[in-house]
PDB file of C-alpha atoms and ligand atoms in Angstrom:
ATOM      1  CA  MET A   1      36.680 -97.283 -75.504  1.00  0.00           C
ATOM      2  CA  ALA A   2      36.696 -94.020 -77.429  1.00  0.00           C
ATOM      3  CA  ASP A   3      35.120 -90.959 -75.879  1.00  0.00           C
ATOM      4  CA  ALA A   4      31.519 -90.771 -77.123  1.00  0.00           C
ATOM      5  CA  ALA A   5      32.206 -87.327 -78.511  1.00  0.00           C
ATOM      6  CA  THR A   6      35.349 -88.329 -80.394  1.00  0.00           C
ATOM      7  CA  LYS A   7      35.339 -90.035 -83.766  1.00  0.00           C
ATOM      8  CA  LEU A   8      37.685 -92.962 -84.232  1.00  0.00           C
ATOM      9  CA  THR A   9      38.921 -91.687 -87.587  1.00  0.00           C
ATOM     10  CA  ASP A  10      41.019 -88.601 -87.176  1.00  0.00           C
ATOM     11  CA  ILE A  11      40.159 -86.673 -90.324  1.00  0.00           C
ATOM     12  CA  ALA A  12      38.831 -83.223 -91.024  1.00  0.00           C
ATOM     13  CA  GLU A  13      39.108 -83.056 -94.793  1.00  0.00           C
ATOM     14  CA  ASN A  14      35.566 -81.790 -95.417  1.00  0.00           C
ATOM     15  CA  VAL A  15      35.550 -78.927 -92.950  1.00  0.00           C
ATOM     16  CA  VAL A  16      35.150 -75.491 -94.539  1.00  0.00           C
ATOM     17  CA  ILE A  17      35.395 -72.299 -92.486  1.00  0.00           C
ATOM     18  CA  ALA A  18      33.768 -69.263 -94.067  1.00  0.00           C
ATOM     19  CA  PRO A  19      34.348 -66.076 -92.064  1.00  0.00           C
ATOM     20  CA  HIS A  20      31.983 -63.154 -92.437  1.00  0.00           C
ATOM     21  CA  ALA A  21      33.228 -59.837 -93.774  1.00  0.00           C
ATOM     22  CA  ASN A  22      35.672 -58.281 -91.252  1.00  0.00           C
ATOM     23  CA  GLY A  23      36.374 -61.692 -89.707  1.00  0.00           C
ATOM     24  CA  PHE A  24      33.820 -61.525 -86.912  1.00  0.00           C
ATOM     25  CA  ALA A  25      31.776 -64.785 -86.907  1.00  0.00           C
ATOM     26  CA  ALA A  26      32.277 -67.686 -89.290  1.00  0.00           C
ATOM     27  CA  GLU A  27      30.053 -70.369 -90.716  1.00  0.00           C
ATOM     28  CA  ILE A  28      31.388 -73.922 -90.628  1.00  0.00           C
ATOM     29  CA  THR A  29      30.260 -76.620 -93.025  1.00  0.00           C
ATOM     30  CA  GLY A  30      31.410 -80.156 -93.758  1.00  0.00           C
ATOM     31  CA  ILE A  31      31.051 -81.403 -90.213  1.00  0.00           C
ATOM     32  CA  SER A  32      28.342 -83.366 -88.426  1.00  0.00           C
ATOM     33  CA  LEU A  33      28.074 -82.557 -84.739  1.00  0.00           C
ATOM     34  CA  ALA A  34      25.561 -85.308 -83.946  1.00  0.00           C
ATOM     35  CA  ASP A  35      28.082 -88.134 -84.317  1.00  0.00           C
ATOM     36  CA  GLY A  36      30.875 -86.550 -82.298  1.00  0.00           C
ATOM     37  CA  ILE A  37      33.807 -84.809 -83.962  1.00  0.00           C
ATOM     38  CA  SER A  38      37.314 -86.092 -84.594  1.00  0.00           C
ATOM     39  CA  ASP A  39      40.342 -84.567 -82.898  1.00  0.00           C
ATOM     40  CA  ALA A  40      41.401 -83.074 -86.224  1.00  0.00           C
ATOM     41  CA  GLU A  41      37.961 -81.502 -86.647  1.00  0.00           C
ATOM     42  CA  PHE A  42      38.088 -80.215 -83.103  1.00  0.00           C
ATOM     43  CA  ALA A  43      41.468 -78.588 -83.739  1.00  0.00           C
ATOM     44  CA  LEU A  44      40.056 -76.700 -86.742  1.00  0.00           C
ATOM     45  CA  VAL A  45      36.882 -75.694 -84.915  1.00  0.00           C
ATOM     46  CA  HIS A  46      38.844 -74.542 -81.890  1.00  0.00           C
ATOM     47  CA  GLN A  47      41.190 -72.390 -83.984  1.00  0.00           C
ATOM     48  CA  ALA A  48      38.205 -70.926 -85.873  1.00  0.00           C
ATOM     49  CA  PHE A  49      36.565 -70.173 -82.523  1.00  0.00           C
ATOM     50  CA  LEU A  50      39.635 -68.203 -81.395  1.00  0.00           C
ATOM     51  CA  ASP A  51      39.932 -66.438 -84.749  1.00  0.00           C
ATOM     52  CA  HIS A  52      36.270 -65.543 -85.331  1.00  0.00           C
ATOM     53  CA  LYS A  53      34.663 -65.609 -81.849  1.00  0.00           C
ATOM     54  CA  VAL A  54      31.226 -66.733 -83.049  1.00  0.00           C
ATOM     55  CA  LEU A  55      30.756 -70.010 -84.950  1.00  0.00           C
ATOM     56  CA  VAL A  56      27.637 -70.969 -86.855  1.00  0.00           C
ATOM     57  CA  PHE A  57      26.829 -74.552 -87.870  1.00  0.00           C
ATOM     58  CA  ARG A  58      23.674 -74.821 -90.003  1.00  0.00           C
ATOM     59  CA  ASP A  59      21.367 -77.795 -90.279  1.00  0.00           C
ATOM     60  CA  GLN A  60      22.613 -79.780 -87.290  1.00  0.00           C
ATOM     61  CA  PRO A  61      19.673 -81.663 -85.796  1.00  0.00           C
ATOM     62  CA  LEU A  62      20.891 -82.560 -82.316  1.00  0.00           C
ATOM     63  CA  GLU A  63      19.468 -84.122 -79.187  1.00  0.00           C
ATOM     64  CA  ASP A  64      20.509 -82.832 -75.779  1.00  0.00           C
ATOM     65  CA  LEU A  65      23.120 -85.550 -75.165  1.00  0.00           C
ATOM     66  CA  PRO A  66      25.227 -85.017 -78.316  1.00  0.00           C
ATOM     67  CA  HIS A  67      24.759 -81.261 -77.870  1.00  0.00           C
ATOM     68  CA  GLN A  68      26.256 -81.587 -74.408  1.00  0.00           C
ATOM     69  CA  ALA A  69      28.988 -83.951 -75.658  1.00  0.00           C
ATOM     70  CA  PHE A  70      30.050 -81.408 -78.294  1.00  0.00           C
ATOM     71  CA  ALA A  71      30.248 -78.625 -75.698  1.00  0.00           C
ATOM     72  CA  MET A  72      32.316 -80.867 -73.411  1.00  0.00           C
ATOM     73  CA  ARG A  73      35.098 -80.900 -76.004  1.00  0.00           C
ATOM     74  CA  PHE A  74      35.772 -77.299 -74.923  1.00  0.00           C
ATOM     75  CA  GLY A  75      35.895 -77.866 -71.161  1.00  0.00           C
ATOM     76  CA  GLU A  76      33.971 -78.446 -67.971  1.00  0.00           C
ATOM     77  CA  LEU A  77      30.245 -77.714 -68.134  1.00  0.00           C
ATOM     78  CA  ASP A  78      28.500 -75.177 -65.960  1.00  0.00           C
ATOM     79  CA  GLY A  79      24.881 -75.318 -64.831  1.00  0.00           C
ATOM     80  CA  HIS A  80      22.515 -72.386 -64.539  1.00  0.00           C
ATOM     81  CA  ILE A  81      21.609 -70.622 -61.367  1.00  0.00           C
ATOM     82  CA  ASN A  82      17.932 -70.364 -62.359  1.00  0.00           C
ATOM     83  CA  LYS A  83      16.702 -73.898 -61.626  1.00  0.00           C
ATOM     84  CA  SER A  84      13.424 -73.426 -63.480  1.00  0.00           C
ATOM     85  CA  THR A  85      15.220 -73.374 -66.849  1.00  0.00           C
ATOM     86  CA  ARG A  86      17.138 -76.625 -66.309  1.00  0.00           C
ATOM     87  CA  GLN A  87      16.235 -79.597 -68.467  1.00  0.00           C
ATOM     88  CA  LYS A  88      14.754 -82.452 -66.459  1.00  0.00           C
ATOM     89  CA  ASN A  89      17.480 -84.943 -65.451  1.00  0.00           C
ATOM     90  CA  MET A  90      20.078 -82.907 -67.369  1.00  0.00           C
ATOM     91  CA  PRO A  91      21.031 -79.977 -65.136  1.00  0.00           C
ATOM     92  CA  ASN A  92      23.684 -78.734 -67.563  1.00  0.00           C
ATOM     93  CA  VAL A  93      21.194 -78.295 -70.390  1.00  0.00           C
ATOM     94  CA  GLN A  94      18.957 -75.271 -70.118  1.00  0.00           C
ATOM     95  CA  VAL A  95      15.889 -74.557 -72.158  1.00  0.00           C
ATOM     96  CA  PHE A  96      14.756 -71.023 -72.897  1.00  0.00           C
ATOM     97  CA  SER A  97      11.394 -71.494 -74.566  1.00  0.00           C
ATOM     98  CA  ASN A  98       8.031 -69.807 -74.798  1.00  0.00           C
ATOM     99  CA  VAL A  99       6.395 -72.984 -76.139  1.00  0.00           C
ATOM    100  CA  LYS A 100       4.211 -74.950 -73.720  1.00  0.00           C
ATOM    101  CA  PHE A 101       3.632 -78.709 -73.802  1.00  0.00           C
ATOM    102  CA  ASP A 102       0.297 -78.132 -75.576  1.00  0.00           C
ATOM    103  CA  GLY A 103       2.177 -76.290 -78.376  1.00  0.00           C
ATOM    104  CA  LYS A 104       0.760 -72.889 -77.450  1.00  0.00           C
ATOM    105  CA  THR A 105       2.966 -69.967 -76.484  1.00  0.00           C
ATOM    106  CA  THR A 106       3.316 -68.735 -72.924  1.00  0.00           C
ATOM    107  CA  GLY A 107       3.107 -65.166 -74.232  1.00  0.00           C
ATOM    108  CA  VAL A 108       6.360 -64.118 -72.571  1.00  0.00           C
ATOM    109  CA  HIS A 109      10.025 -64.342 -73.481  1.00  0.00           C
ATOM    110  CA  PRO A 110      11.492 -66.843 -71.001  1.00  0.00           C
ATOM    111  CA  GLU A 111      14.537 -64.918 -69.769  1.00  0.00           C
ATOM    112  CA  LYS A 112      14.398 -61.122 -70.042  1.00  0.00           C
ATOM    113  CA  GLY A 113      18.098 -60.826 -69.223  1.00  0.00           C
ATOM    114  CA  THR A 114      18.866 -62.196 -72.686  1.00  0.00           C
ATOM    115  CA  LEU A 115      17.134 -59.214 -74.316  1.00  0.00           C
ATOM    116  CA  VAL A 116      19.834 -56.821 -73.128  1.00  0.00           C
ATOM    117  CA  TRP A 117      23.573 -56.824 -73.878  1.00  0.00           C
ATOM    118  CA  HIS A 118      25.460 -59.212 -71.624  1.00  0.00           C
ATOM    119  CA  THR A 119      28.212 -61.790 -71.502  1.00  0.00           C
ATOM    120  CA  ASP A 120      27.232 -65.095 -69.970  1.00  0.00           C
ATOM    121  CA  LYS A 121      27.564 -65.682 -66.251  1.00  0.00           C
ATOM    122  CA  SER A 122      29.868 -62.705 -65.687  1.00  0.00           C
ATOM    123  CA  TYR A 123      28.222 -62.527 -62.236  1.00  0.00           C
ATOM    124  CA  THR A 124      30.286 -65.586 -61.227  1.00  0.00           C
ATOM    125  CA  ALA A 125      33.975 -65.831 -60.306  1.00  0.00           C
ATOM    126  CA  THR A 126      34.731 -68.048 -63.333  1.00  0.00           C
ATOM    127  CA  PRO A 127      32.350 -66.891 -66.080  1.00  0.00           C
ATOM    128  CA  SER A 128      31.468 -68.867 -69.190  1.00  0.00           C
ATOM    129  CA  LEU A 129      34.123 -69.639 -71.771  1.00  0.00           C
ATOM    130  CA  THR A 130      31.572 -70.512 -74.424  1.00  0.00           C
ATOM    131  CA  THR A 131      27.848 -71.012 -74.737  1.00  0.00           C
ATOM    132  CA  VAL A 132      26.642 -73.563 -77.286  1.00  0.00           C
ATOM    133  CA  LEU A 133      23.084 -72.872 -78.392  1.00  0.00           C
ATOM    134  CA  ARG A 134      20.768 -74.751 -80.724  1.00  0.00           C
ATOM    135  CA  SER A 135      17.408 -73.745 -82.046  1.00  0.00           C
ATOM    136  CA  PRO A 136      14.562 -76.275 -82.195  1.00  0.00           C
ATOM    137  CA  ALA A 137      12.079 -73.417 -82.810  1.00  0.00           C
ATOM    138  CA  ILE A 138      12.679 -69.962 -84.260  1.00  0.00           C
ATOM    139  CA  ALA A 139      10.613 -66.802 -84.568  1.00  0.00           C
ATOM    140  CA  SER A 140       9.573 -65.873 -88.113  1.00  0.00           C
ATOM    141  CA  LYS A 141       9.945 -62.185 -87.260  1.00  0.00           C
ATOM    142  CA  GLY A 142      12.403 -60.761 -84.716  1.00  0.00           C
ATOM    143  CA  GLY A 143      14.338 -62.947 -82.298  1.00  0.00           C
ATOM    144  CA  ASP A 144      17.694 -62.523 -84.061  1.00  0.00           C
ATOM    145  CA  THR A 145      20.679 -62.752 -81.748  1.00  0.00           C
ATOM    146  CA  LEU A 146      23.162 -59.889 -81.972  1.00  0.00           C
ATOM    147  CA  PHE A 147      26.828 -60.285 -81.085  1.00  0.00           C
ATOM    148  CA  ALA A 148      29.339 -57.518 -80.381  1.00  0.00           C
ATOM    149  CA  ASP A 149      33.075 -58.001 -80.875  1.00  0.00           C
ATOM    150  CA  THR A 150      34.424 -56.505 -77.654  1.00  0.00           C
ATOM    151  CA  ALA A 151      38.071 -57.096 -78.596  1.00  0.00           C
ATOM    152  CA  ARG A 152      37.732 -54.951 -81.708  1.00  0.00           C
ATOM    153  CA  ALA A 153      35.745 -52.478 -79.635  1.00  0.00           C
ATOM    154  CA  TYR A 154      38.667 -52.293 -77.187  1.00  0.00           C
ATOM    155  CA  GLU A 155      41.160 -51.685 -79.986  1.00  0.00           C
ATOM    156  CA  ASN A 156      38.964 -48.814 -81.196  1.00  0.00           C
ATOM    157  CA  LEU A 157      38.777 -47.036 -77.848  1.00  0.00           C
ATOM    158  CA  ASP A 158      40.627 -43.735 -77.781  1.00  0.00           C
ATOM    159  CA  ASP A 159      43.895 -43.714 -75.866  1.00  0.00           C
ATOM    160  CA  ALA A 160      42.576 -41.509 -73.049  1.00  0.00           C
ATOM    161  CA  THR A 161      39.751 -43.962 -72.326  1.00  0.00           C
ATOM    162  CA  LYS A 162      42.125 -46.943 -72.567  1.00  0.00           C
ATOM    163  CA  THR A 163      44.285 -45.312 -69.918  1.00  0.00           C
ATOM    164  CA  GLN A 164      41.282 -44.320 -67.773  1.00  0.00           C
ATOM    165  CA  VAL A 165      39.839 -47.841 -67.615  1.00  0.00           C
ATOM    166  CA  ALA A 166      43.082 -49.853 -67.695  1.00  0.00           C
ATOM    167  CA  ASP A 167      43.052 -50.823 -64.017  1.00  0.00           C
ATOM    168  CA  LEU A 168      39.378 -50.379 -63.153  1.00  0.00           C
ATOM    169  CA  ARG A 169      37.208 -53.224 -61.915  1.00  0.00           C
ATOM    170  CA  ALA A 170      33.437 -53.583 -62.049  1.00  0.00           C
ATOM    171  CA  ILE A 171      31.047 -55.354 -59.708  1.00  0.00           C
ATOM    172  CA  HIS A 172      28.911 -57.965 -61.492  1.00  0.00           C
ATOM    173  CA  ASP A 173      25.718 -58.802 -59.662  1.00  0.00           C
ATOM    174  CA  TRP A 174      23.025 -61.309 -60.701  1.00  0.00           C
ATOM    175  CA  GLY A 175      20.427 -59.739 -58.392  1.00  0.00           C
ATOM    176  CA  ARG A 176      20.956 -56.236 -59.733  1.00  0.00           C
ATOM    177  CA  SER A 177      21.096 -57.549 -63.290  1.00  0.00           C
ATOM    178  CA  ARG A 178      17.650 -59.109 -62.912  1.00  0.00           C
ATOM    179  CA  LEU A 179      16.172 -55.908 -61.547  1.00  0.00           C
ATOM    180  CA  LYS A 180      17.659 -53.939 -64.450  1.00  0.00           C
ATOM    181  CA  SER A 181      16.239 -56.339 -67.047  1.00  0.00           C
ATOM    182  CA  GLY A 182      12.787 -56.479 -65.419  1.00  0.00           C
ATOM    183  CA  GLU A 183      12.986 -60.152 -64.412  1.00  0.00           C
ATOM    184  CA  ARG A 184      11.617 -61.564 -61.152  1.00  0.00           C
ATOM    185  CA  PRO A 185      13.971 -60.663 -58.294  1.00  0.00           C
ATOM    186  CA  ALA A 186      16.738 -63.126 -57.427  1.00  0.00           C
ATOM    187  CA  THR A 187      15.923 -65.449 -54.535  1.00  0.00           C
ATOM    188  CA  ASP A 188      18.031 -65.606 -51.364  1.00  0.00           C
ATOM    189  CA  GLU A 189      19.153 -69.079 -52.428  1.00  0.00           C
ATOM    190  CA  GLU A 190      20.329 -67.730 -55.806  1.00  0.00           C
ATOM    191  CA  MET A 191      22.195 -64.839 -54.181  1.00  0.00           C
ATOM    192  CA  THR A 192      23.926 -67.270 -51.821  1.00  0.00           C
ATOM    193  CA  ALA A 193      24.935 -69.387 -54.807  1.00  0.00           C
ATOM    194  CA  ALA A 194      26.081 -66.325 -56.794  1.00  0.00           C
ATOM    195  CA  PRO A 195      27.089 -63.410 -54.580  1.00  0.00           C
ATOM    196  CA  PRO A 196      28.382 -60.278 -56.370  1.00  0.00           C
ATOM    197  CA  VAL A 197      31.929 -60.519 -57.760  1.00  0.00           C
ATOM    198  CA  ASP A 198      34.318 -58.048 -59.330  1.00  0.00           C
ATOM    199  CA  HIS A 199      36.202 -58.376 -62.606  1.00  0.00           C
ATOM    200  CA  PRO A 200      38.545 -56.158 -64.601  1.00  0.00           C
ATOM    201  CA  ILE A 201      36.697 -53.879 -67.047  1.00  0.00           C
ATOM    202  CA  ILE A 202      39.356 -54.722 -69.620  1.00  0.00           C
ATOM    203  CA  ARG A 203      40.168 -58.413 -69.612  1.00  0.00           C
ATOM    204  CA  THR A 204      42.942 -60.225 -71.414  1.00  0.00           C
ATOM    205  CA  HIS A 205      41.947 -63.330 -73.340  1.00  0.00           C
ATOM    206  CA  PRO A 206      43.704 -66.340 -71.771  1.00  0.00           C
ATOM    207  CA  GLU A 207      44.307 -68.043 -75.143  1.00  0.00           C
ATOM    208  CA  THR A 208      44.902 -65.203 -77.620  1.00  0.00           C
ATOM    209  CA  GLY A 209      46.321 -62.555 -75.284  1.00  0.00           C
ATOM    210  CA  ARG A 210      44.025 -59.936 -76.830  1.00  0.00           C
ATOM    211  CA  LYS A 211      42.318 -57.377 -74.609  1.00  0.00           C
ATOM    212  CA  ALA A 212      38.549 -56.916 -74.640  1.00  0.00           C
ATOM    213  CA  ILE A 213      35.962 -54.728 -72.942  1.00  0.00           C
ATOM    214  CA  TYR A 214      34.157 -56.785 -70.295  1.00  0.00           C
ATOM    215  CA  VAL A 215      30.903 -55.094 -69.245  1.00  0.00           C
ATOM    216  CA  GLY A 216      27.196 -55.734 -70.049  1.00  0.00           C
ATOM    217  CA  ASN A 217      23.994 -55.939 -68.030  1.00  0.00           C
ATOM    218  CA  HIS A 218      25.405 -58.125 -65.261  1.00  0.00           C
ATOM    219  CA  SER A 219      27.934 -55.397 -64.478  1.00  0.00           C
ATOM    220  CA  SER A 220      26.564 -53.023 -61.907  1.00  0.00           C
ATOM    221  CA  HIS A 221      29.016 -50.309 -60.924  1.00  0.00           C
ATOM    222  CA  VAL A 222      32.743 -49.583 -60.687  1.00  0.00           C
ATOM    223  CA  VAL A 223      34.864 -50.450 -57.658  1.00  0.00           C
ATOM    224  CA  GLY A 224      36.072 -47.321 -55.842  1.00  0.00           C
ATOM    225  CA  MET A 225      33.977 -44.927 -57.937  1.00  0.00           C
ATOM    226  CA  ASP A 226      30.770 -43.092 -57.109  1.00  0.00           C
ATOM    227  CA  VAL A 227      27.955 -45.524 -58.035  1.00  0.00           C
ATOM    228  CA  SER A 228      26.182 -43.373 -60.595  1.00  0.00           C
ATOM    229  CA  GLU A 229      29.473 -42.229 -62.139  1.00  0.00           C
ATOM    230  CA  GLY A 230      30.448 -45.892 -62.479  1.00  0.00           C
ATOM    231  CA  GLU A 231      27.095 -46.781 -64.014  1.00  0.00           C
ATOM    232  CA  THR A 232      27.556 -44.023 -66.566  1.00  0.00           C
ATOM    233  CA  LEU A 233      31.056 -45.234 -67.455  1.00  0.00           C
ATOM    234  CA  LEU A 234      29.841 -48.834 -67.896  1.00  0.00           C
ATOM    235  CA  ALA A 235      26.944 -47.628 -70.050  1.00  0.00           C
ATOM    236  CA  GLU A 236      29.348 -45.599 -72.217  1.00  0.00           C
ATOM    237  CA  LEU A 237      31.640 -48.581 -72.695  1.00  0.00           C
ATOM    238  CA  GLU A 238      28.675 -50.798 -73.600  1.00  0.00           C
ATOM    239  CA  ALA A 239      27.384 -48.223 -76.098  1.00  0.00           C
ATOM    240  CA  HIS A 240      30.840 -48.003 -77.669  1.00  0.00           C
ATOM    241  CA  ALA A 241      31.190 -51.786 -77.900  1.00  0.00           C
ATOM    242  CA  THR A 242      27.773 -52.321 -79.466  1.00  0.00           C
ATOM    243  CA  GLN A 243      28.163 -49.929 -82.389  1.00  0.00           C
ATOM    244  CA  ILE A 244      26.984 -51.343 -85.680  1.00  0.00           C
ATOM    245  CA  ASP A 245      30.575 -51.795 -86.947  1.00  0.00           C
ATOM    246  CA  PHE A 246      31.318 -54.341 -84.220  1.00  0.00           C
ATOM    247  CA  ILE A 247      28.142 -56.400 -84.610  1.00  0.00           C
ATOM    248  CA  TYR A 248      27.222 -59.713 -86.182  1.00  0.00           C
ATOM    249  CA  ARG A 249      23.483 -60.331 -86.454  1.00  0.00           C
ATOM    250  CA  HIS A 250      22.494 -63.984 -86.382  1.00  0.00           C
ATOM    251  CA  LYS A 251      19.334 -64.791 -88.305  1.00  0.00           C
ATOM    252  CA  TRP A 252      18.217 -68.149 -86.989  1.00  0.00           C
ATOM    253  CA  GLN A 253      17.200 -71.195 -88.954  1.00  0.00           C
ATOM    254  CA  VAL A 254      15.793 -74.299 -87.305  1.00  0.00           C
ATOM    255  CA  ASN A 255      18.631 -76.628 -86.222  1.00  0.00           C
ATOM    256  CA  ASP A 256      21.370 -74.044 -86.184  1.00  0.00           C
ATOM    257  CA  VAL A 257      24.055 -74.632 -83.605  1.00  0.00           C
ATOM    258  CA  ILE A 258      25.983 -71.534 -82.653  1.00  0.00           C
ATOM    259  CA  MET A 259      28.707 -70.998 -80.122  1.00  0.00           C
ATOM    260  CA  TRP A 260      30.434 -67.840 -78.986  1.00  0.00           C
ATOM    261  CA  ASP A 261      33.422 -66.792 -76.960  1.00  0.00           C
ATOM    262  CA  ASN A 262      32.055 -65.009 -73.889  1.00  0.00           C
ATOM    263  CA  ARG A 263      35.530 -63.688 -73.078  1.00  0.00           C
ATOM    264  CA  CYS A 264      35.564 -61.294 -76.025  1.00  0.00           C
ATOM    265  CA  THR A 265      31.929 -60.811 -77.096  1.00  0.00           C
ATOM    266  CA  MET A 266      28.597 -59.631 -75.735  1.00  0.00           C
ATOM    267  CA  HIS A 267      25.201 -60.683 -77.072  1.00  0.00           C
ATOM    268  CA  CYS A 268      21.477 -59.983 -76.812  1.00  0.00           C
ATOM    269  CA  VAL A 269      18.244 -61.194 -78.372  1.00  0.00           C
ATOM    270  CA  GLU A 270      16.215 -58.841 -80.516  1.00  0.00           C
ATOM    271  CA  PRO A 271      12.622 -58.587 -79.255  1.00  0.00           C
ATOM    272  CA  TYR A 272       9.875 -60.598 -80.971  1.00  0.00           C
ATOM    273  CA  ASP A 273       6.174 -61.120 -80.349  1.00  0.00           C
ATOM    274  CA  ALA A 274       6.277 -63.846 -77.672  1.00  0.00           C
ATOM    275  CA  ALA A 275       2.504 -64.342 -77.850  1.00  0.00           C
ATOM    276  CA  LYS A 276       2.510 -65.081 -81.598  1.00  0.00           C
ATOM    277  CA  GLU A 277       5.973 -66.433 -82.321  1.00  0.00           C
ATOM    278  CA  LYS A 278       7.395 -69.678 -80.983  1.00  0.00           C
ATOM    279  CA  ARG A 279      11.058 -69.503 -80.022  1.00  0.00           C
ATOM    280  CA  ALA A 280      13.016 -72.181 -78.179  1.00  0.00           C
ATOM    281  CA  VAL A 281      16.737 -72.577 -77.651  1.00  0.00           C
ATOM    282  CA  HIS A 282      18.639 -75.249 -75.767  1.00  0.00           C
ATOM    283  CA  ARG A 283      21.923 -74.163 -74.284  1.00  0.00           C
ATOM    284  CA  VAL A 284      25.004 -75.737 -72.761  1.00  0.00           C
ATOM    285  CA  VAL A 285      27.628 -73.577 -71.095  1.00  0.00           C
ATOM    286  CA  VAL A 286      31.340 -74.306 -70.646  1.00  0.00           C
ATOM    287  CA  LYS A 287      33.057 -72.809 -67.614  1.00  0.00           C
ATOM    288  CA  GLY A 288      35.953 -70.417 -68.181  1.00  0.00           C
ATOM    289  CA  ASP A 289      38.841 -68.916 -66.197  1.00  0.00           C
ATOM    290  CA  LYS A 290      38.844 -66.145 -63.662  1.00  0.00           C
ATOM    291  CA  PRO A 291      39.081 -62.978 -65.798  1.00  0.00           C
ATOM    292  CA  VAL A 292      42.422 -61.144 -65.617  1.00  0.00           C
TER     293      VAL A 292
HETATM  294  C1  OGA B 301      22.074 -67.337 -73.873  1.00  0.00           C
HETATM  295  C2  OGA B 301      21.381 -66.225 -74.525  1.00  0.00           C
HETATM  296  C3  OGA B 301      20.448 -65.890 -76.664  1.00  0.00           C
HETATM  297  C4  OGA B 301      19.337 -66.405 -77.517  1.00  0.00           C
HETATM  298  O1  OGA B 301      21.696 -68.489 -74.138  1.00  0.00           O
HETATM  299  O2  OGA B 301      23.002 -67.089 -73.110  1.00  0.00           O
HETATM  300  O3  OGA B 301      21.626 -65.096 -74.216  1.00  0.00           O
HETATM  301  O4  OGA B 301      19.420 -66.191 -78.726  1.00  0.00           O
HETATM  302  N1  OGA B 301      20.549 -66.585 -75.494  1.00  0.00           N
HETATM  303  O5  OGA B 301      18.377 -66.977 -76.994  1.00  0.00           O
HETATM  304 MN1   MN B 302      23.366 -65.069 -72.816  1.00  0.00          MN
END
């Protein structure tokens, strides 16, 4: 029997890939994610993902199962450490929503760590390859998601900084990240599941070979460097990488599906009024390699 996520016909003749100016992020049309995609379609989507780092599919009404099946084309799924955001009976689907069952808002953004620049699950030994997000509810004002191209940001570092950071490693720490973003402190159980790890500050993409800056809110300080000096260096690298020239701003529509390459991008959500505006995203995360 064919894989549920694979079409029997192997065609991709309707797929159109429209990159944004400067090549960072592309919109893909002529494909329906709900029915599973063909191998030929997957090949095009995968190449576009490597080329453009953020992919946008508009008008793709999806349930959780086909959403998950699409993500599984890219690799093994990864759950989330915060159990309260897991979808019932589907631990690999997380829901970040401020909409209650009665349709009213909770008044708070569900995960404050998403409001600051980060790359997904960098506090684990094998951080996310891609995150596939869909948007059942969007905010009418605010709530855009911003993406930074950290490979282009690396290429635009001056030579002295490239040399300075070439062999440095940073500690990434879920507990510290939550304190920095103002979330509830990590529990002992969470810290046992995700103890601090260290990763290179400049990582090399396992598929394209391109180098990228790998920092963000989950990074805490620099191995072998005075803590506050390391914090300053990480903050400087983040500020460099998130300059306007390196950013794609995603303005959500209901039923968008977007996916991004966590190995060469950072992202954050622009604030919105969580008392007035309803915003819900469902997310599925694919596990990546150990950064090198
Ligand atoms: C995420 C995340 C961004 C958003 O799902 O990893 O950071 O737009 N979400 O909600
Ligand atoms: Mn994220």
